[in-house]
PDB file of C-alpha atoms in Angstrom:
ATOM      1  CA  MET A  11      12.787  -6.673   3.453  1.00 96.00           C
ATOM      2  CA  LEU A  12      11.341  -3.347   3.305  1.00 98.00           C
ATOM      3  CA  PHE A  13       7.508  -2.861   3.195  1.00 98.00           C
ATOM      4  CA  VAL A  14       6.548   0.702   1.977  1.00 98.00           C
ATOM      5  CA  LEU A  15       3.038   2.127   2.465  1.00 96.00           C
ATOM      6  CA  GLY A  16       3.183   5.603   1.350  1.00 89.00           C
ATOM      7  CA  GLY A  17       0.873   8.302   0.043  1.00 94.00           C
ATOM      8  CA  THR A  18      -2.028   8.359   2.503  1.00 93.00           C
ATOM      9  CA  ASN A  19      -0.799  11.556   4.326  1.00 95.00           C
ATOM     10  CA  ASP A  20       0.495  12.997   0.920  1.00 95.00           C
ATOM     11  CA  LEU A  21      -3.082  12.746  -0.460  1.00 94.00           C
ATOM     12  CA  GLY A  22      -4.549  14.207   2.831  1.00 92.00           C
ATOM     13  CA  THR A  23      -2.184  17.252   2.953  1.00 95.00           C
ATOM     14  CA  GLY A  24      -2.378  18.214  -0.787  1.00 95.00           C
ATOM     15  CA  VAL A  25       1.061  16.762  -1.948  1.00 96.00           C
ATOM     16  CA  SER A  26       0.728  16.034  -5.581  1.00 97.00           C
ATOM     17  CA  GLU A  27       0.651  12.662  -7.030  1.00 97.00           C
ATOM     18  CA  ALA A  28       3.911  13.373  -8.915  1.00 98.00           C
ATOM     19  CA  THR A  29       5.741  14.291  -5.660  1.00 97.00           C
ATOM     20  CA  ALA A  30       4.370  11.227  -3.663  1.00 98.00           C
ATOM     21  CA  ILE A  31       5.575   8.948  -6.503  1.00 98.00           C
ATOM     22  CA  ALA A  32       9.034  10.716  -6.644  1.00 98.00           C
ATOM     23  CA  ASN A  33       9.304  10.144  -2.976  1.00 97.00           C
ATOM     24  CA  LEU A  34       8.225   6.581  -3.177  1.00 98.00           C
ATOM     25  CA  LYS A  35      10.825   6.078  -6.155  1.00 98.00           C
ATOM     26  CA  ALA A  36      13.708   7.567  -3.827  1.00 98.00           C
ATOM     27  CA  ILE A  37      12.902   5.170  -1.150  1.00 98.00           C
ATOM     28  CA  VAL A  38      13.054   2.177  -3.665  1.00 98.00           C
ATOM     29  CA  VAL A  39      16.126   3.382  -5.373  1.00 98.00           C
ATOM     30  CA  LYS A  40      18.104   3.772  -2.098  1.00 98.00           C
ATOM     31  CA  ALA A  41      16.776   0.455  -0.608  1.00 98.00           C
ATOM     32  CA  GLN A  42      17.496  -1.493  -3.671  1.00 97.00           C
ATOM     33  CA  ALA A  43      21.070  -0.033  -3.985  1.00 98.00           C
ATOM     34  CA  ARG A  44      21.594  -1.547  -0.524  1.00 98.00           C
ATOM     35  CA  GLY A  45      20.352  -4.977  -1.451  1.00 97.00           C
ATOM     36  CA  ILE A  46      17.051  -4.597   0.370  1.00 98.00           C
ATOM     37  CA  ARG A  47      14.132  -6.392  -1.107  1.00 97.00           C
ATOM     38  CA  VAL A  48      11.264  -3.790  -1.399  1.00 98.00           C
ATOM     39  CA  PHE A  49       7.449  -4.490  -1.385  1.00 98.00           C
ATOM     40  CA  LEU A  50       5.105  -1.728  -2.140  1.00 98.00           C
ATOM     41  CA  LEU A  51       1.702  -1.433  -0.611  1.00 98.00           C
ATOM     42  CA  PRO A  52      -1.189   0.657  -2.210  1.00 98.00           C
ATOM     43  CA  VAL A  53      -2.965   3.343  -0.161  1.00 98.00           C
ATOM     44  CA  PRO A  54      -5.791   1.602   1.799  1.00 98.00           C
ATOM     45  CA  PRO A  55      -9.338   2.878   1.235  1.00 98.00           C
ATOM     46  CA  ASN A  56     -10.609   5.268   3.872  1.00 96.00           C
ATOM     47  CA  GLY A  57     -14.246   6.312   4.810  1.00 97.00           C
ATOM     48  CA  SER A  58     -14.330   9.509   2.474  1.00 96.00           C
ATOM     49  CA  SER A  59     -16.017   9.161  -0.963  1.00 96.00           C
ATOM     50  CA  SER A  60     -14.222  12.201  -2.044  1.00 96.00           C
ATOM     51  CA  MET A  61     -10.993  10.371  -1.718  1.00 96.00           C
ATOM     52  CA  VAL A  62     -11.881   7.309  -3.699  1.00 97.00           C
ATOM     53  CA  GLY A  63     -10.623   8.755  -7.017  1.00 97.00           C
ATOM     54  CA  PRO A  64      -7.399  10.243  -5.712  1.00 97.00           C
ATOM     55  CA  ILE A  65      -6.509   6.959  -3.970  1.00 98.00           C
ATOM     56  CA  ASP A  66      -7.370   4.817  -7.074  1.00 98.00           C
ATOM     57  CA  SER A  67      -5.219   7.206  -9.170  1.00 98.00           C
ATOM     58  CA  LEU A  68      -2.258   7.049  -6.774  1.00 98.00           C
ATOM     59  CA  ASN A  69      -2.454   3.460  -6.353  1.00 98.00           C
ATOM     60  CA  ALA A  70      -2.320   2.947 -10.207  1.00 98.00           C
ATOM     61  CA  ALA A  71       0.712   5.052 -10.290  1.00 98.00           C
ATOM     62  CA  ILE A  72       2.278   3.005  -7.287  1.00 98.00           C
ATOM     63  CA  GLN A  73       1.539  -0.099  -9.298  1.00 98.00           C
ATOM     64  CA  HIS A  74       3.354   1.361 -12.460  1.00 98.00           C
ATOM     65  CA  LEU A  75       6.336   2.134 -10.076  1.00 98.00           C
ATOM     66  CA  ALA A  76       6.308  -1.249  -8.962  1.00 98.00           C
ATOM     67  CA  ASN A  77       6.205  -2.483 -12.553  1.00 98.00           C
ATOM     68  CA  ILE A  78       9.177  -0.390 -13.496  1.00 97.00           C
ATOM     69  CA  TYR A  79      11.228  -1.419 -10.663  1.00 97.00           C
ATOM     70  CA  LYS A  80      10.223  -5.036 -10.806  1.00 96.00           C
ATOM     71  CA  ILE A  81       8.880  -4.964  -7.330  1.00 96.00           C
ATOM     72  CA  VAL A  82       5.909  -6.910  -5.770  1.00 97.00           C
ATOM     73  CA  MET A  83       2.998  -4.715  -4.840  1.00 98.00           C
ATOM     74  CA  ILE A  84       0.873  -6.446  -2.123  1.00 98.00           C
ATOM     75  CA  ASP A  85      -2.687  -5.363  -2.428  1.00 98.00           C
ATOM     76  CA  ILE A  86      -4.016  -4.491   0.890  1.00 98.00           C
ATOM     77  CA  HIS A  87      -6.629  -2.117  -0.564  1.00 98.00           C
ATOM     78  CA  THR A  88      -8.927  -4.607  -1.982  1.00 97.00           C
ATOM     79  CA  PRO A  89      -9.326  -6.808   1.227  1.00 98.00           C
ATOM     80  CA  LEU A  90     -10.238  -3.627   3.244  1.00 98.00           C
ATOM     81  CA  SER A  91     -12.691  -2.188   0.728  1.00 98.00           C
ATOM     82  CA  GLY A  92     -16.409  -2.262   0.770  1.00 95.00           C
ATOM     83  CA  SER A  93     -19.019  -0.858  -1.472  1.00 88.00           C
ATOM     84  CA  GLY A  94     -17.909   2.086  -3.438  1.00 94.00           C
ATOM     85  CA  GLY A  95     -14.227   1.814  -2.559  1.00 95.00           C
ATOM     86  CA  LEU A  96     -14.694   2.812   0.945  1.00 98.00           C
ATOM     87  CA  ILE A  97     -13.112   1.102   3.778  1.00 98.00           C
ATOM     88  CA  GLN A  98     -15.339  -1.516   5.623  1.00 98.00           C
ATOM     89  CA  SER A  99     -16.426   0.059   8.900  1.00 97.00           C
ATOM     90  CA  ARG A 100     -15.346  -3.270  10.689  1.00 98.00           C
ATOM     91  CA  TYR A 101     -11.666  -2.313   9.836  1.00 98.00           C
ATOM     92  CA  THR A 102     -11.466   1.155  11.075  1.00 98.00           C
ATOM     93  CA  VAL A 103     -11.748   3.171  14.327  1.00 97.00           C
ATOM     94  CA  ASP A 104     -12.617   6.569  12.506  1.00 97.00           C
ATOM     95  CA  GLY A 105     -12.763   5.928   8.651  1.00 95.00           C
ATOM     96  CA  LEU A 106      -8.908   6.302   8.321  1.00 94.00           C
ATOM     97  CA  HIS A 107      -6.835   4.384  10.889  1.00 96.00           C
ATOM     98  CA  PHE A 108      -7.061   0.671  11.226  1.00 97.00           C
ATOM     99  CA  ASN A 109      -8.584  -0.912  14.484  1.00 98.00           C
ATOM    100  CA  ASN A 110      -7.145  -4.329  15.468  1.00 98.00           C
ATOM    101  CA  LEU A 111      -9.196  -6.257  12.983  1.00 98.00           C
ATOM    102  CA  GLY A 112      -7.984  -3.869  10.174  1.00 98.00           C
ATOM    103  CA  ALA A 113      -4.386  -4.304  11.341  1.00 98.00           C
ATOM    104  CA  GLN A 114      -4.697  -8.075  11.325  1.00 98.00           C
ATOM    105  CA  GLN A 115      -6.212  -8.133   7.941  1.00 98.00           C
ATOM    106  CA  VAL A 116      -3.376  -6.198   6.495  1.00 98.00           C
ATOM    107  CA  ALA A 117      -0.841  -8.486   8.266  1.00 98.00           C
ATOM    108  CA  VAL A 118      -2.586 -11.642   7.074  1.00 98.00           C
ATOM    109  CA  THR A 119      -2.681 -10.287   3.451  1.00 98.00           C
ATOM    110  CA  ILE A 120       1.057  -9.397   3.622  1.00 98.00           C
ATOM    111  CA  TYR A 121       2.040 -12.693   5.174  1.00 98.00           C
ATOM    112  CA  ASN A 122      -0.008 -14.655   2.644  1.00 97.00           C
ATOM    113  CA  ARG A 123       1.551 -12.974  -0.305  1.00 97.00           C
ATOM    114  CA  ILE A 124       5.156 -13.031   0.846  1.00 97.00           C
ATOM    115  CA  HIS A 125       4.596 -16.753   2.036  1.00 97.00           C
ATOM    116  CA  ARG A 126       3.610 -17.572  -1.544  1.00 95.00           C
ATOM    117  CA  LEU A 127       6.835 -15.895  -2.795  1.00 94.00           C
ATOM    118  CA  GLY A 128       8.976 -18.270  -0.564  1.00 94.00           C
ATOM    119  CA  TYR A 129       9.681 -15.854   2.431  1.00 92.00           C
TER     120      TYR A 129
END
């Protein structure tokens, strides 16, 4: 299995959404060609209100990619989100990176989803 969370750094460095999706698509295609089961993860929320729109847009594109390639997208964004689409402060050390509780929330979310799928 391969879990791919891509796009956070792309958004932060000005890489276009189209390029980010093309990069994710290349990863998916190569992994599937090798018989690897791929799971996509959306970009998690962060502490910047100016990033809510770009994150939501990229996550919609990631979901679309998942649908095209019949890949499960595990929603880690919603459990981490607070009001206004920002990351809940209890899950982050700096508004971007997870603290232990944030990492645990992501791990539990992933585990619960793949466990329901029989993994």
